[in-house]
GROMACS .gro file of C-alpha atoms in nm:
model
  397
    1UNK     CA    1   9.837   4.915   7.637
    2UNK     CA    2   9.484   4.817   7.569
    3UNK     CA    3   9.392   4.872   7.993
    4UNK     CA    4   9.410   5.209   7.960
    5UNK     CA    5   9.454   5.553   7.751
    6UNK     CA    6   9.738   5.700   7.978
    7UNK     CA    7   9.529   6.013   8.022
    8UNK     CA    8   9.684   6.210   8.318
    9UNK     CA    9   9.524   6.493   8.351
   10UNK     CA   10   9.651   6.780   8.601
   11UNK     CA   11   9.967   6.751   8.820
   12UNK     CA   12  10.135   7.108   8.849
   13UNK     CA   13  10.059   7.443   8.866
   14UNK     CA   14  10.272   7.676   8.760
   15UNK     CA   15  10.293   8.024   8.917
   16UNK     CA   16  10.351   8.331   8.636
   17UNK     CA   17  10.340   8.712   8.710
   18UNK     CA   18   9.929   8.787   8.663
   19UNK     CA   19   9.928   9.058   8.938
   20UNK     CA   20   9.867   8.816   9.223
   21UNK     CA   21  10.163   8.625   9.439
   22UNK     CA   22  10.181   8.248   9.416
   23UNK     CA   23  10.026   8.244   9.763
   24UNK     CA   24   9.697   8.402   9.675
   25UNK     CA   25   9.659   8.175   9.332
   26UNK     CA   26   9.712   7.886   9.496
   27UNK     CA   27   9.459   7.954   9.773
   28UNK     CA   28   9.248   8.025   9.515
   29UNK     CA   29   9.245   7.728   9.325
   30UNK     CA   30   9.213   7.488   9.601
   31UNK     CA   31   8.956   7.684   9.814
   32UNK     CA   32   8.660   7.496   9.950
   33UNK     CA   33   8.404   7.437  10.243
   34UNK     CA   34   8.146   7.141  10.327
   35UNK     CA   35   7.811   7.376  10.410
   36UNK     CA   36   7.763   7.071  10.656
   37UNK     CA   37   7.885   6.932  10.943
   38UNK     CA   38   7.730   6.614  10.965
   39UNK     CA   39   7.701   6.415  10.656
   40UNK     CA   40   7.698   6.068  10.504
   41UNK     CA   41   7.623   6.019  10.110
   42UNK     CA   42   7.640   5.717   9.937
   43UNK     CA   43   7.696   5.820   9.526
   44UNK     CA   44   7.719   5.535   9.239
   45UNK     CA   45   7.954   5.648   8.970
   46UNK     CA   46   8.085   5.456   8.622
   47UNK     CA   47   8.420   5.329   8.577
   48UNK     CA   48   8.484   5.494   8.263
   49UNK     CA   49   8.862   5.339   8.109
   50UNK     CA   50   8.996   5.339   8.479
   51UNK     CA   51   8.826   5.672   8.548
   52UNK     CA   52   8.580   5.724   8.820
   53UNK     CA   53   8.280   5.973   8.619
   54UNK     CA   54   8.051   6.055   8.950
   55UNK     CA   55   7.737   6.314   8.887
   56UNK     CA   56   7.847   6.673   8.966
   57UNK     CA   57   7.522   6.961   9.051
   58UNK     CA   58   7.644   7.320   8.979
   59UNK     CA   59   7.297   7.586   9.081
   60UNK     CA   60   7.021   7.288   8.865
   61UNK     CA   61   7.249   7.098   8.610
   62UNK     CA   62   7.430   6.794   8.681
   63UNK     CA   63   7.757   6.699   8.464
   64UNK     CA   64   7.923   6.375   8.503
   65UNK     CA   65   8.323   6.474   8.636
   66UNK     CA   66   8.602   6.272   8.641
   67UNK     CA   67   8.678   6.166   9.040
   68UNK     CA   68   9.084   6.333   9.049
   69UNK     CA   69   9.274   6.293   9.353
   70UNK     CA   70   9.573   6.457   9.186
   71UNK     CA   71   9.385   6.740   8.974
   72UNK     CA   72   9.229   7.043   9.070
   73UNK     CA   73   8.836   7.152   9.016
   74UNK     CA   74   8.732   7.279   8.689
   75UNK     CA   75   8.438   7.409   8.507
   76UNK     CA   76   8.394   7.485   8.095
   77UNK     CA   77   8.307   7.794   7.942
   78UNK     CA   78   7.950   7.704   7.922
   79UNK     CA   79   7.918   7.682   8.304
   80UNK     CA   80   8.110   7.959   8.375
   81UNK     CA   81   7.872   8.158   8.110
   82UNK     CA   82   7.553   8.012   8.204
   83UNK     CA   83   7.677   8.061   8.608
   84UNK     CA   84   7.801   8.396   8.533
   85UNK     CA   85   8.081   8.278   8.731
   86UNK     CA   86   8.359   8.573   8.793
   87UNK     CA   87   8.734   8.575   8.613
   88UNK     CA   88   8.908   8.631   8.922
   89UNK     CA   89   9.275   8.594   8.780
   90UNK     CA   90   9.476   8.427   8.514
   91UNK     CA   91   9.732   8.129   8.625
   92UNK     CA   92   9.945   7.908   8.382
   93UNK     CA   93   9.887   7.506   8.451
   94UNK     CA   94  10.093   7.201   8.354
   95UNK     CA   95   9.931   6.866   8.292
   96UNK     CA   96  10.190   6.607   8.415
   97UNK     CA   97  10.347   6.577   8.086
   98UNK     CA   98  10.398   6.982   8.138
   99UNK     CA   99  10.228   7.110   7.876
  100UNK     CA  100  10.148   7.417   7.988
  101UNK     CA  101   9.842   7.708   7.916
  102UNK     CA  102   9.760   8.000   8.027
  103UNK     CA  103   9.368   7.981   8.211
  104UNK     CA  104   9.087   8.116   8.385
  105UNK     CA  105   9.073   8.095   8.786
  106UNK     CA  106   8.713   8.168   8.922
  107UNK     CA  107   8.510   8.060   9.200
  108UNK     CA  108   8.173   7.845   9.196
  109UNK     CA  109   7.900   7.972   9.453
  110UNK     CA  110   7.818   7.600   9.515
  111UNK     CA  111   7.852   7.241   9.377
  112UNK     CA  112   7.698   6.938   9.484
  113UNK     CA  113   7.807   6.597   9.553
  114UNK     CA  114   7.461   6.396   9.627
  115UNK     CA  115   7.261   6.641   9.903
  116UNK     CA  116   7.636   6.742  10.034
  117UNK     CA  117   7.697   7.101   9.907
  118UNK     CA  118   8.051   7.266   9.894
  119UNK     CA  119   8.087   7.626   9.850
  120UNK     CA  120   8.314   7.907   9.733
  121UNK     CA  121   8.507   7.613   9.510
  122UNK     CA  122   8.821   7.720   9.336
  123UNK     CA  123   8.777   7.629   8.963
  124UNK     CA  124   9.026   7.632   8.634
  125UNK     CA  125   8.805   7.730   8.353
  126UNK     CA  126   8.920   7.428   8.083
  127UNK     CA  127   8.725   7.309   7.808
  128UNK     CA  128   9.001   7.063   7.699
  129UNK     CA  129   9.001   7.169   7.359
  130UNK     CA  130   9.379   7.020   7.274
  131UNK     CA  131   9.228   6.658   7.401
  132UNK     CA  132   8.907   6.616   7.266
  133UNK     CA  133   8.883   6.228   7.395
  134UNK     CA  134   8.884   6.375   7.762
  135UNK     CA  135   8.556   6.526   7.598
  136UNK     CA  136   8.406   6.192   7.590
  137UNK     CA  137   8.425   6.105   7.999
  138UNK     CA  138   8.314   6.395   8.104
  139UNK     CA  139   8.121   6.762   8.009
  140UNK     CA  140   8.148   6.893   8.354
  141UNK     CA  141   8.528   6.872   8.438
  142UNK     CA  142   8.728   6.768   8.708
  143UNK     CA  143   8.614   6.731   9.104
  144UNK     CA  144   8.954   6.794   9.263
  145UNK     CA  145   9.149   6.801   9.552
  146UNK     CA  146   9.059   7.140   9.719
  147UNK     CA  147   8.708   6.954   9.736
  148UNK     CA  148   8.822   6.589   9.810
  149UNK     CA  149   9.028   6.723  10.136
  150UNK     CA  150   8.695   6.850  10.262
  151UNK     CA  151   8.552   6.597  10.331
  152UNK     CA  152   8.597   6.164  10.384
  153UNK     CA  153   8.569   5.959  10.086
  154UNK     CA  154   8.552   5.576  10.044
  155UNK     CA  155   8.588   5.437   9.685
  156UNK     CA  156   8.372   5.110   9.682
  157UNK     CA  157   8.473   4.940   9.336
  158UNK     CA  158   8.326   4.635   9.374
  159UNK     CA  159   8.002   4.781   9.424
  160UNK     CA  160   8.045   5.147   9.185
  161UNK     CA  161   7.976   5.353   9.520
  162UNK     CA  162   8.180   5.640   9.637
  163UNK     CA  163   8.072   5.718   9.970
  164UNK     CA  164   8.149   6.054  10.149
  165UNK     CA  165   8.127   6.162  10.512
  166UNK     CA  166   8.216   6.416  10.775
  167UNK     CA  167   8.363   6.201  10.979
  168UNK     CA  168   8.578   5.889  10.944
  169UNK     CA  169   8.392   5.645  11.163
  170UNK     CA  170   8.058   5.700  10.988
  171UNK     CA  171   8.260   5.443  10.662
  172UNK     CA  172   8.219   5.091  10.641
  173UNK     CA  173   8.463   4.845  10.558
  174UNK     CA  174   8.756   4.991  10.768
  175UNK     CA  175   8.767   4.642  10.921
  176UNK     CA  176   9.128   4.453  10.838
  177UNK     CA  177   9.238   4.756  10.690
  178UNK     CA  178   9.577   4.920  10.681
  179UNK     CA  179   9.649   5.319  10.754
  180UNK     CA  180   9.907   5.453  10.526
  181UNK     CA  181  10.031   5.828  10.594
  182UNK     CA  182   9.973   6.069  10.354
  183UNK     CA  183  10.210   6.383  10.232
  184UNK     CA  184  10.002   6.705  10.124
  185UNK     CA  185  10.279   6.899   9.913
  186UNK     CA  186  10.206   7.250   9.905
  187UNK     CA  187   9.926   7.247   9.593
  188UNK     CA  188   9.787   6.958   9.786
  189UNK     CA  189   9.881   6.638   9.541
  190UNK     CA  190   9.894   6.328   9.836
  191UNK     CA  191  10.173   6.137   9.795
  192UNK     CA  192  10.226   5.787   9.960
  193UNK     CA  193  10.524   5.472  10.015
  194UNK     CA  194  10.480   5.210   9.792
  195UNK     CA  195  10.774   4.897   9.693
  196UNK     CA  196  10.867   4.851   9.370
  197UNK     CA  197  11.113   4.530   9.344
  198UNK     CA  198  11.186   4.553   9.683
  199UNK     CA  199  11.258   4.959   9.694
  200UNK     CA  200  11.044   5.224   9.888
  201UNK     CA  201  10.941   5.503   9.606
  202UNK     CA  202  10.720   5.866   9.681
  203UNK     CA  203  10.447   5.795   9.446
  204UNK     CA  204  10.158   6.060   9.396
  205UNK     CA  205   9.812   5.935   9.416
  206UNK     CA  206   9.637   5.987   9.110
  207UNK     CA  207   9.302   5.912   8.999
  208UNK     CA  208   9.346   6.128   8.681
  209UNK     CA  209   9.585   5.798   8.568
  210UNK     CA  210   9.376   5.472   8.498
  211UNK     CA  211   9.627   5.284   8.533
  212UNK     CA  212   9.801   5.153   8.786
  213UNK     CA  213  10.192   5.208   8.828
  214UNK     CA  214  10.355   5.544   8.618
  215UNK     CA  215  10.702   5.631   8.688
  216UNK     CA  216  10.968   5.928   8.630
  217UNK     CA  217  11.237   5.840   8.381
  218UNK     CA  218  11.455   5.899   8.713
  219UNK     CA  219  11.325   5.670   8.911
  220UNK     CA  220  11.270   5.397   8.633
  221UNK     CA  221  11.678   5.468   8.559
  222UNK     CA  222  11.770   5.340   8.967
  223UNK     CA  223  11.615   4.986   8.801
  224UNK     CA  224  11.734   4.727   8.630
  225UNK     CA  225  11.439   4.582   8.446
  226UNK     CA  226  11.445   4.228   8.276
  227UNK     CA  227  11.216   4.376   8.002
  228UNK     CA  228  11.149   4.726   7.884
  229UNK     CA  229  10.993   4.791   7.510
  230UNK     CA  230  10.973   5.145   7.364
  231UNK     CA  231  10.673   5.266   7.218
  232UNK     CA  232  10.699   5.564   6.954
  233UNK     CA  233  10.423   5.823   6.953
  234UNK     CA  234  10.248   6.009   7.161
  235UNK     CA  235  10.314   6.033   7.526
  236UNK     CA  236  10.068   6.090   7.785
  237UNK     CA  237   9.743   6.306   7.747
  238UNK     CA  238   9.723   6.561   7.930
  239UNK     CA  239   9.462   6.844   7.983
  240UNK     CA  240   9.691   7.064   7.718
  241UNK     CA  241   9.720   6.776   7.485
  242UNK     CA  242   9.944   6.485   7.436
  243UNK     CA  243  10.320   6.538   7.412
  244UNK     CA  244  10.524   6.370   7.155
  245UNK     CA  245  10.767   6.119   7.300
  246UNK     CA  246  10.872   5.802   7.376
  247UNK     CA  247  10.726   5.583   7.636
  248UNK     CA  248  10.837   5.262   7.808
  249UNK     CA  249  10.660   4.980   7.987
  250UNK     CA  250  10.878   4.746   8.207
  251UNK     CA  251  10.764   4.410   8.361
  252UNK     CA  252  10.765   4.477   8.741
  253UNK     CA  253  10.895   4.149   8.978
  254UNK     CA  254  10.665   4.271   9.276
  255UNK     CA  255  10.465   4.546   9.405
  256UNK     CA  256  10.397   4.580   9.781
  257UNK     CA  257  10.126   4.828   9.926
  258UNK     CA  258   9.956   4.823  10.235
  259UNK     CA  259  10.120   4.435  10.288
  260UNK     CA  260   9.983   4.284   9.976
  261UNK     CA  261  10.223   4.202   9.696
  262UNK     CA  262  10.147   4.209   9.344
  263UNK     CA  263  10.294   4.044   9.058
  264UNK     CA  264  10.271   4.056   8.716
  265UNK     CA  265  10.261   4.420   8.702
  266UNK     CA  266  10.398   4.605   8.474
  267UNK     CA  267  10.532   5.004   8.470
  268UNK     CA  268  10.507   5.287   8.240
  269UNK     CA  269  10.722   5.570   8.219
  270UNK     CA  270  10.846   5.905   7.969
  271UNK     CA  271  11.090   6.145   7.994
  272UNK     CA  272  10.812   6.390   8.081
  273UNK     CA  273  10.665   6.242   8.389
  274UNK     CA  274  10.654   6.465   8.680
  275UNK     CA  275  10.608   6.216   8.940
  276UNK     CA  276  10.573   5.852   9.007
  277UNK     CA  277  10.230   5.758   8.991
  278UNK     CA  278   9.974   5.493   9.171
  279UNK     CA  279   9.627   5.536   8.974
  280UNK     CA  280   9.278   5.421   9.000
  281UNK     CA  281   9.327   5.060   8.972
  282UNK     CA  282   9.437   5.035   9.318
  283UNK     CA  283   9.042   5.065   9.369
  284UNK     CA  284   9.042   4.707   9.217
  285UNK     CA  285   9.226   4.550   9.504
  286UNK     CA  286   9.166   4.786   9.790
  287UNK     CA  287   8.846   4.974   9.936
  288UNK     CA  288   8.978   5.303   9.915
  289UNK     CA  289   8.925   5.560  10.226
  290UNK     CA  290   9.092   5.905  10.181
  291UNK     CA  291   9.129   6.092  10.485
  292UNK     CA  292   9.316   6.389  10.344
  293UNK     CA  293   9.239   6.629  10.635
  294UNK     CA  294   9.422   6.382  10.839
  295UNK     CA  295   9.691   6.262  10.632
  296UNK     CA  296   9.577   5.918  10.558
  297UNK     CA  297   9.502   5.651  10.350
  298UNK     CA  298   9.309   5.321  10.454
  299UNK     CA  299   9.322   5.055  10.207
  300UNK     CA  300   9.095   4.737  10.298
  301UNK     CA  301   9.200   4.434  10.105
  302UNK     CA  302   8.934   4.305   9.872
  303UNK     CA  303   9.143   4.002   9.794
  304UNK     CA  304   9.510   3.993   9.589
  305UNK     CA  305   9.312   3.933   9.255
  306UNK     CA  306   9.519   3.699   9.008
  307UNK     CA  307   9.686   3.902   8.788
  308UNK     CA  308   9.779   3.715   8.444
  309UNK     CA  309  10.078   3.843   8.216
  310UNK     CA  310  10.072   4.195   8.020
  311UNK     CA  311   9.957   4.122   7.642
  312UNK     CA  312   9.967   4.391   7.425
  313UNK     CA  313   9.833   4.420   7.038
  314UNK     CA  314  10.123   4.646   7.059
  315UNK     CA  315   9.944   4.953   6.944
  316UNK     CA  316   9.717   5.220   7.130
  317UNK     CA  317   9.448   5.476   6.994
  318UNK     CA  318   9.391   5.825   7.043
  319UNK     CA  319   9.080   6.066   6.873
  320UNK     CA  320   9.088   6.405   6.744
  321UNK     CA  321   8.713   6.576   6.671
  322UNK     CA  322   8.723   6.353   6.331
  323UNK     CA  323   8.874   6.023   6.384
  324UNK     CA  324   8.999   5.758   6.570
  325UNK     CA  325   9.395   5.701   6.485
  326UNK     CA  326   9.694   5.506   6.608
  327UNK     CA  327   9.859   5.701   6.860
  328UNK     CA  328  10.162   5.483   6.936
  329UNK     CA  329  10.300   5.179   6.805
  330UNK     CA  330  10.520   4.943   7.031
  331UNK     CA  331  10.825   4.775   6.893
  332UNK     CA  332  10.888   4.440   6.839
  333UNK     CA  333  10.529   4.355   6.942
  334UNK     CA  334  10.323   4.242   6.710
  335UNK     CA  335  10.134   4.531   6.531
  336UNK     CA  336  10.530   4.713   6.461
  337UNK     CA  337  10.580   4.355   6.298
  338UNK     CA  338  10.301   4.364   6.034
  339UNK     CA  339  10.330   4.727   6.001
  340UNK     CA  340  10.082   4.914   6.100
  341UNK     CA  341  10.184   5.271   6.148
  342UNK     CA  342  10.177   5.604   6.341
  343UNK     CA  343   9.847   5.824   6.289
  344UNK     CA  344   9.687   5.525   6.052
  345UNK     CA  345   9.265   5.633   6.089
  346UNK     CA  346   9.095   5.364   6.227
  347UNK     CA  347   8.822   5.243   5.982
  348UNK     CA  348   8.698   4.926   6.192
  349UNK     CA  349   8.813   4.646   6.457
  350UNK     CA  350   8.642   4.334   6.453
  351UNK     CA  351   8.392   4.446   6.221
  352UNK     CA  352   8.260   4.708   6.417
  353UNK     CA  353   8.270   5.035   6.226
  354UNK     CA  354   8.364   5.368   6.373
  355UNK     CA  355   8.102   5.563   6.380
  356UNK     CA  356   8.228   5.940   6.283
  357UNK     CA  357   7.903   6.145   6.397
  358UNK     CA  358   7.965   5.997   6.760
  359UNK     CA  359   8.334   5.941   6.776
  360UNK     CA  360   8.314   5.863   7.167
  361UNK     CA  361   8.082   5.575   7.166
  362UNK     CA  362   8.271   5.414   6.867
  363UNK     CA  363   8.627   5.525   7.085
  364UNK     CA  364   8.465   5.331   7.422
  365UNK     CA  365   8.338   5.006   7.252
  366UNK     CA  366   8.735   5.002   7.027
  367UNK     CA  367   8.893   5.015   7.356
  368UNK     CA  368   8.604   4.748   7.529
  369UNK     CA  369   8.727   4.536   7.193
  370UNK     CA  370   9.069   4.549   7.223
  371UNK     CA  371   9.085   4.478   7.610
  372UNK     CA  372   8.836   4.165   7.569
  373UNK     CA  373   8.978   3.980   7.283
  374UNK     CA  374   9.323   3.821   7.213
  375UNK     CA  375   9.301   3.894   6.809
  376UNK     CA  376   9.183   4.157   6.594
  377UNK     CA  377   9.090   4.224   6.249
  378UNK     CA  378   9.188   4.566   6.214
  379UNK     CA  379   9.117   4.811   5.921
  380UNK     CA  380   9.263   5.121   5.835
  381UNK     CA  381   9.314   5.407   5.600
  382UNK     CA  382   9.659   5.545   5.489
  383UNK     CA  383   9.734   5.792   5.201
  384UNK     CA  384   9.346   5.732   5.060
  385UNK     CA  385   9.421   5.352   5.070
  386UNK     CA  386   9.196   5.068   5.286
  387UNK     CA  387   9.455   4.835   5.446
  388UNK     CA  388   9.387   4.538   5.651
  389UNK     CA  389   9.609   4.362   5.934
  390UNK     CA  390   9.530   4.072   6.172
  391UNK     CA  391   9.661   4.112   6.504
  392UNK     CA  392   9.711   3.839   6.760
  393UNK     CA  393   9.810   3.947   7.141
  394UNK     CA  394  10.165   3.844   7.285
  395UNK     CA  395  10.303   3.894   7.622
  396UNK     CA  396  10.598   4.116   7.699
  397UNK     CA  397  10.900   3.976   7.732
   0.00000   0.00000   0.00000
């Protein structure tokens, strides 16, 4: 709840009647080819919120894109424009919270990761207009599947390298590691087997979630959790926007992968959740190889890090292109208690102002706040009036 925004940002496409079958869309929108065939890169990239922002070259410019193992490429209108980049067809996508809009499919000449160089890459023209936070990681878009199945790539967290290669024995670190098999559905998502209290579960893997463990309302419903707490609000954020819902988080009583087990973890889950989830902060306990072309996964163990209890504020934050508001508010925790509310604007935390001519900045160093600290002065505005609340963290229970 203060870990991470719950951004999750493409997980269907969904075929409608443009003129072209389902076959020939989706071959289009997760075409690719490596120009080489013997390669090693080494790339540094920011851990941005639990997303992995890596630098992106399209013809001169580079744009910082989000790393998504469960999304598909995209470019905005200003690349396609300044590209001249070709509107091949017109496709409706879902964001996993299925929100749906109707978008652009075109094809990029060339892209490059480092001196690697992919060409004739499928791309969804998306500006993500209805989620103007997703704004703030990233002005290129998405690097997707269709490329990430081209090639080997190791996710070094520890060190903020992603490494990619032609070939898996050219990685490091596959000593004491662990090969799990991968499933490519039919638009590519990769789903593995992970335990949750002692059940196997499909999960998709997912770097467009920061977080760690999502589920389905389904598969949350075959559990008997000793704690679940509602949270009113907004649901996740998708590319199309952020669905209005209610969300849960359960505590978990273990969580095996790869022969580690984790505990004090906790899951999150909505009525709208396509699939169950593992994010990108399984990078903070494994070395992460993809070997999509192959079907695998090879997690190295960097250690079982200590995980203490979830402690929540008991609100979250979300940004439209003016302000900073509260998204959702989580019962029974403490901010419900004091009552702050739903869509309250966000005036200042801990004395630091929000900034409204750079929204972003003041949105990243709210959330760096609210993760580092176990109390908060918060300020905010409702109906024309200042308020003021002090929040203390508690664990859920």
């Amino acid at each position: 709840m203060t870990k991470r925004l719950f951004i999750i940002i493409f997980g269907s496409l969904t075929i409608c009647s443009f003129g072209q079958s389902p076959k020939e869309q989706l071959k289009v929108a997760n075409a690719a080819s490596v120009g080489l065939t013997d390669f090693y890169e080494e790339i540094s990239f920011t851990d941005k919120g639990g997303y992995f922002i890596i630098p992106v070259t399209i013809s001169s410019q580079t744009y910082d894109y989000i790393f998504d193992t469960g999304g598909y490429n995209t470019v905005t209108t200003d690349i396609m424009t300044k590209n001249m980049l070709p509107e091949l067809m017109k496709v409706s996508v879902g964001s996993s919270n299925q929100i749906k809009s109707k978008i652009i499919l075109s094809k990029v000449p060339r892209l490059n990761v480092g001196d690697v160089q992919f060409t004739d890459v499928g791309v969804f023209n998306f500006d993500f207009d209805e989620a103007p936070v997703i704004k703030c990681y990233t002005n290129g878009g998405l690097l997707g599947k269709g490329v990430i199945k081209q090639a080997v790539w190791q996710i070094d967290y520890q060190n903020k390298i992603i490494r990619l290669a032609d070939k898996l024995e050219k990685m490091p670190n596959l000593g004491n590691s662990v090969k799990l098999k991968v499933e490519l559905d039919k638009v590519l998502n990769p789903f593995i087997q992970v335990e949750i209290d002692g059940r196997n579960q499909r999960f998709m893997l997912d770097f467009g979630f920061g977080g760690f463990i999502s589920l389905t309302e389904k598969t949350a419903s075959e559990y008997k959790f000793a704690t679940t707490i509602e949270a009113t609000g907004e649901g996740a954020i998708g590319a199309n926007g952020a669905s209005k819902e209610s969300m849960y988080v359960s505590n978990l009583a273990t969580v095996k992968i790869a022969g580690q087990r984790f505990t004090n973890q906790v899951a999150f889950y909505s009525k709208s959740n396509n699939y169950n989830l593992i994010g990108s902060e399984i990078a903070k306990h494994f070395i992460v190889t993809l070997n999509f072309k192959e079907g695998e996964l090879i997690l190295t163990p960097i250690g079982v890090l200590p995980t203490d209890p979830f402690k929540s504020f008991g609100i979250d934050m979300n940004m439209n292109e003016k302000e900073i508001y509260i998204s959702r508010i989580y019962k029974g925790l403490n901010a419900d208690k004091i009552g702050i509310r739903l869509n309250d604007k966000v005036v200042s935390v801990n004395e630091l102002r929000v900034d409204n001519l750079n929204l972003c900045d003041s949105f990243f160093k709210l959330r760096k706040t609210l993760h580092q600290t176990d109390s908060l002065d918060i300020k905010i505005i409702r109906d024309n009036i200042e308020k003021e609340f002090k929040l203390q963290k508690t664990e859920l229970r």
